[in-house]
Coordinates of C-alpha atoms in Angstrom, one line a residue:
M1 CA -38.0 -34.1 17.6
T2 CA -35.5 -36.3 16.3
S3 CA -34.4 -37.5 19.4
A4 CA -37.7 -38.3 20.5
T5 CA -38.7 -40.2 17.0
V6 CA -35.2 -42.5 17.6
E7 CA -36.3 -43.1 20.8
H8 CA -39.6 -43.7 19.9
G9 CA -38.6 -46.1 17.4
R10 CA -36.5 -48.3 19.9
G11 CA -39.5 -48.7 22.2
Q12 CA -41.0 -50.0 19.3
A13 CA -38.4 -52.2 18.2
R14 CA -37.7 -53.4 21.6
R15 CA -41.3 -54.2 22.0
A16 CA -41.7 -56.5 18.6
A17 CA -38.2 -58.0 20.2
N18 CA -40.6 -59.2 23.0
G19 CA -43.7 -60.1 21.1
K20 CA -45.4 -63.1 20.0
A21 CA -43.6 -63.4 16.3
V22 CA -40.1 -63.6 18.0
E23 CA -41.1 -65.5 20.9
T24 CA -42.7 -68.0 17.6
A25 CA -39.8 -68.0 15.6
A26 CA -37.9 -68.6 18.6
R27 CA -39.9 -71.9 19.4
A28 CA -40.0 -72.8 15.7
G29 CA -35.9 -72.5 15.8
F30 CA -35.7 -74.5 18.8
V31 CA -38.0 -77.6 17.0
A32 CA -36.1 -77.5 13.5
R33 CA -32.8 -77.5 15.8
G34 CA -34.4 -80.4 17.2
V35 CA -34.7 -82.5 13.9
I36 CA -31.3 -81.6 12.8
Y37 CA -29.6 -83.0 15.9
L38 CA -32.0 -86.2 16.0
L39 CA -31.0 -86.9 12.9
V40 CA -27.2 -86.2 13.2
G41 CA -27.4 -88.8 16.2
V42 CA -29.4 -91.7 14.1
L43 CA -26.4 -91.6 11.3
A44 CA -23.9 -91.5 13.9
L45 CA -25.2 -94.2 15.1
R46 CA -25.4 -96.1 11.9
V47 CA -22.0 -95.3 11.7
A48 CA -20.6 -96.7 15.1
F49 CA -22.2 -100.4 13.5
S50 CA -21.0 -99.9 9.9
D51 CA -24.6 -99.2 8.7
D52 CA -24.3 -95.5 7.4
G53 CA -25.5 -96.5 3.8
G54 CA -23.2 -93.8 2.5
Q55 CA -24.6 -90.8 4.6
Q56 CA -22.2 -89.2 6.8
A57 CA -23.0 -88.0 10.0
D58 CA -23.1 -84.3 10.1
R59 CA -25.5 -81.4 9.5
G60 CA -25.3 -81.8 5.5
G61 CA -26.1 -86.1 6.2
A62 CA -29.2 -85.0 8.0
L63 CA -30.4 -83.0 5.4
K64 CA -29.9 -85.6 2.9
E65 CA -31.8 -87.9 5.1
V66 CA -34.6 -85.3 5.2
A67 CA -34.6 -84.5 1.9
E68 CA -35.1 -88.5 0.8
Q69 CA -38.5 -88.2 2.7
P70 CA -41.6 -87.8 1.1
F71 CA -42.2 -83.9 0.6
G72 CA -38.6 -84.0 2.1
V73 CA -38.0 -80.7 -0.1
A74 CA -40.8 -79.0 1.7
L75 CA -39.9 -80.2 4.9
L76 CA -36.3 -78.6 4.2
W77 CA -38.0 -75.4 3.8
L78 CA -39.5 -75.5 6.6
L79 CA -36.8 -76.6 8.4
G80 CA -34.6 -73.7 7.3
I81 CA -37.3 -71.1 8.0
G82 CA -37.3 -72.6 11.8
V83 CA -33.4 -72.1 11.9
V84 CA -34.3 -68.3 10.0
G85 CA -36.4 -68.0 13.2
M86 CA -33.3 -68.9 15.7
A87 CA -30.9 -66.7 14.5
L88 CA -33.3 -63.9 14.6
W89 CA -34.1 -64.6 18.0
R90 CA -30.8 -64.3 18.6
L91 CA -30.6 -61.3 17.0
S92 CA -33.1 -60.1 19.6
E93 CA -31.0 -60.9 22.4
A94 CA -28.2 -59.5 21.0
L95 CA -30.2 -56.1 20.4
F96 CA -32.2 -55.9 23.4
G97 CA -31.1 -58.5 25.8
Q98 CA -31.9 -61.7 27.2
A99 CA -35.3 -63.3 29.7
G100 CA -33.8 -62.8 32.8
P101 CA -32.6 -60.3 35.6
D102 CA -29.0 -60.8 34.4
G103 CA -30.0 -61.0 30.3
H104 CA -28.9 -57.5 29.5
K105 CA -24.7 -58.2 30.4
P106 CA -23.0 -56.9 27.6
V107 CA -21.3 -60.3 27.4
K108 CA -24.7 -61.9 27.4
R109 CA -25.3 -59.9 24.5
I110 CA -21.8 -60.9 22.7
V111 CA -22.6 -64.4 23.0
A112 CA -26.0 -63.9 21.6
A113 CA -24.8 -61.9 18.7
G114 CA -22.4 -64.7 18.1
R115 CA -25.0 -67.0 18.5
C116 CA -26.8 -65.0 16.0
V117 CA -24.4 -65.3 13.3
F118 CA -23.8 -68.8 13.8
Y119 CA -27.4 -69.7 13.4
A120 CA -27.8 -67.6 10.6
F121 CA -24.9 -69.6 8.0
V122 CA -26.9 -72.8 9.2
A123 CA -30.4 -71.6 8.2
Y124 CA -27.9 -70.5 4.6
S125 CA -26.5 -73.8 4.4
V126 CA -30.2 -75.5 5.2
L127 CA -32.5 -72.8 2.8
S128 CA -29.3 -73.2 -0.3
Y129 CA -29.9 -77.5 0.1
A130 CA -33.5 -76.7 -0.5
A131 CA -33.2 -74.4 -2.9
G132 CA -30.8 -77.1 -4.8
D133 CA -27.2 -76.5 -3.8
K134 CA -26.1 -79.8 -2.8
G135 CA -22.7 -78.4 -2.3
S136 CA -23.8 -77.9 1.7
G137 CA -24.8 -81.6 1.8
S138 CA -23.4 -84.8 3.1
G139 CA -19.4 -84.6 4.2
A140 CA -19.5 -80.5 3.3
S141 CA -18.5 -80.2 7.1
D142 CA -15.4 -81.9 6.5
K143 CA -14.3 -80.3 3.3
R144 CA -14.6 -77.1 4.6
T145 CA -13.2 -77.7 7.6
D146 CA -10.1 -79.0 5.5
D147 CA -10.2 -75.8 3.3
V148 CA -10.9 -73.4 5.5
T149 CA -7.5 -74.6 7.6
A150 CA -5.4 -75.0 4.4
K151 CA -6.2 -71.4 3.4
A152 CA -5.6 -70.1 7.3
L153 CA -2.2 -71.6 7.8
D154 CA -1.3 -70.0 4.8
W155 CA -1.3 -66.8 6.0
S156 CA 1.2 -64.8 8.1
G157 CA 0.3 -65.9 11.6
G158 CA -1.6 -68.6 9.9
Q159 CA -0.2 -71.1 12.7
W160 CA -1.4 -69.0 15.2
I161 CA -4.8 -68.0 14.2
V162 CA -5.9 -71.6 13.7
G163 CA -4.6 -72.7 17.2
L164 CA -6.6 -69.9 18.7
A165 CA -9.6 -70.8 17.0
G166 CA -9.1 -74.4 18.6
A167 CA -9.1 -73.2 21.6
V168 CA -11.8 -71.1 21.4
V169 CA -13.6 -74.5 20.0
V170 CA -12.2 -75.9 23.1
G171 CA -13.4 -73.8 25.5
V172 CA -17.0 -73.5 24.3
G173 CA -17.1 -77.5 24.3
L174 CA -15.9 -77.2 27.7
W175 CA -18.9 -74.1 28.5
M176 CA -21.3 -76.8 27.1
L177 CA -20.4 -79.3 29.0
F178 CA -20.2 -77.8 32.2
R179 CA -23.6 -75.7 32.0
A180 CA -24.9 -79.8 31.5
V181 CA -23.5 -81.3 34.1
T182 CA -24.1 -78.4 36.4
L183 CA -27.9 -78.3 35.3
K184 CA -27.7 -74.3 34.4
F185 CA -30.2 -74.8 31.8
R186 CA -32.6 -75.4 34.1
K187 CA -32.6 -71.2 34.7
H188 CA -34.2 -71.1 31.2
L189 CA -37.0 -72.9 31.4
D190 CA -40.2 -72.6 33.1
M191 CA -41.7 -75.8 33.8
S192 CA -43.9 -74.7 36.5
G193 CA -47.0 -76.7 35.8
S194 CA -44.9 -79.3 34.9
G195 CA -44.7 -82.7 36.8
E196 CA -41.9 -84.3 38.8
K197 CA -41.2 -87.1 35.8
T198 CA -41.3 -84.5 32.9
R199 CA -38.8 -82.6 34.8
R200 CA -36.4 -85.3 35.4
A201 CA -36.9 -86.6 32.3
V202 CA -36.0 -83.2 30.7
D203 CA -32.8 -83.1 33.1
V204 CA -31.9 -86.6 32.0
V205 CA -31.9 -85.4 28.1
G206 CA -30.4 -82.0 28.8
V207 CA -27.3 -83.6 31.2
F208 CA -26.8 -86.7 28.3
G209 CA -27.2 -84.4 25.4
G210 CA -25.7 -81.2 26.5
A211 CA -22.4 -83.5 27.5
A212 CA -22.5 -85.3 24.4
R213 CA -22.8 -81.8 22.3
G214 CA -19.9 -80.5 24.6
V215 CA -17.4 -83.6 24.2
V216 CA -17.8 -83.2 20.2
F217 CA -16.8 -79.1 20.3
G218 CA -14.1 -80.0 22.6
T219 CA -12.9 -83.1 20.4
A220 CA -13.1 -80.6 16.9
G221 CA -11.2 -78.2 18.8
G222 CA -8.6 -80.2 19.8
F223 CA -8.3 -81.9 16.2
A224 CA -7.7 -77.8 15.2
I225 CA -5.1 -77.3 17.9
A226 CA -3.4 -80.4 16.1
A227 CA -3.6 -78.9 12.6
A228 CA -2.0 -75.9 14.3
V229 CA 1.2 -77.2 15.9
Q230 CA 1.4 -79.7 13.1
H231 CA 0.9 -77.2 10.1
E232 CA -1.0 -80.5 8.6
P233 CA -4.3 -78.8 7.7
G234 CA -5.9 -82.8 7.4
Q235 CA -5.8 -83.1 11.2
A236 CA -8.6 -80.4 11.3
K237 CA -12.0 -82.1 11.2
G238 CA -15.6 -81.6 10.5
M239 CA -18.4 -82.9 12.5
D240 CA -18.6 -86.3 10.7
D241 CA -14.4 -87.0 10.5
T242 CA -14.8 -85.8 14.4
L243 CA -17.8 -88.5 15.2
R244 CA -15.8 -90.8 13.6
S245 CA -12.6 -90.5 14.9
F246 CA -14.3 -91.6 18.8
T247 CA -14.2 -95.4 17.2
D248 CA -10.6 -95.1 16.8
T249 CA -10.7 -95.2 20.8
P250 CA -10.3 -97.9 22.8
A251 CA -14.3 -98.5 23.4
G252 CA -14.0 -98.8 19.6
P253 CA -17.8 -98.2 18.3
W254 CA -19.2 -98.4 21.7
L255 CA -18.2 -94.8 22.3
L256 CA -19.3 -93.4 19.1
A257 CA -22.9 -95.0 20.2
L258 CA -22.9 -93.3 23.5
I259 CA -21.9 -89.6 22.1
A260 CA -24.8 -90.7 18.8
L261 CA -27.7 -91.2 21.6
G262 CA -26.2 -87.9 23.5
L263 CA -26.6 -86.1 20.2
A264 CA -30.1 -87.5 19.5
A265 CA -31.1 -86.5 23.6
F266 CA -29.9 -83.4 22.9
G267 CA -32.6 -83.4 19.7
L268 CA -35.0 -83.9 22.5
F269 CA -33.6 -81.5 24.5
S270 CA -34.1 -79.0 21.6
W271 CA -37.6 -80.1 21.4
A272 CA -38.3 -79.6 25.6
N273 CA -37.2 -76.2 25.1
A274 CA -39.2 -75.3 22.1
R275 CA -42.3 -76.2 25.1
W276 CA -41.1 -74.2 27.7
R277 CA -37.8 -72.0 27.0
K278 CA -38.2 -68.7 28.9
V279 CA -38.3 -66.3 25.7

């Protein structure tokens, strides 16, 4: 009797995970993610040409930009709720598997669990900002990165921990880059009813946006490794400092401008996922 009740409960949970509510939550999450990346791209473009208005090109800067618009606080709450939807969808994937024939593989469920934790953190920061906690605002990613790195380096074996974390982030960045340039995102989209021009446009923003995102992650991971090797927490960088570092290359602000456009393209790609993603 107990076993049958448990199995019945699991069946109901699985049906709920595959239902319309979770699908709607996932699509709302993609919309919210698209808004954040599009704004970060715009802010980074301002930084590239020295017209940043004191804002920083990170998630906090994007939230501040939203807050300054008419009905900005209400928009922030909507963004936060959308990201909560993304976290819940990833949780359902971790518990019951992803869409597709290989969606139940343990590694995919583990990755989904990691994404759930990430988006839960993002949702918390967005909702906290909406509720008036400006500690998650512009520049917060840089300060948080410095603080966490400094604490970790003080631990026994801290250099190895920070170095390993940086290597993982580099690996994630390289995987993002690989998935983008090899068009692996196509298998997650159902664009069978779309025209050739639409599919080509989604490919362009998917490759360009995914590659730019991978480069940013990989670069941030490289700075974390440098912080570990030099035992200098200031070497680790949040998103804003990572993006600004591209202006120190021989290409100068033009490389940052290219990355900024790529991040904005990833925002557009997120919106494409909101429309055509298999959920």
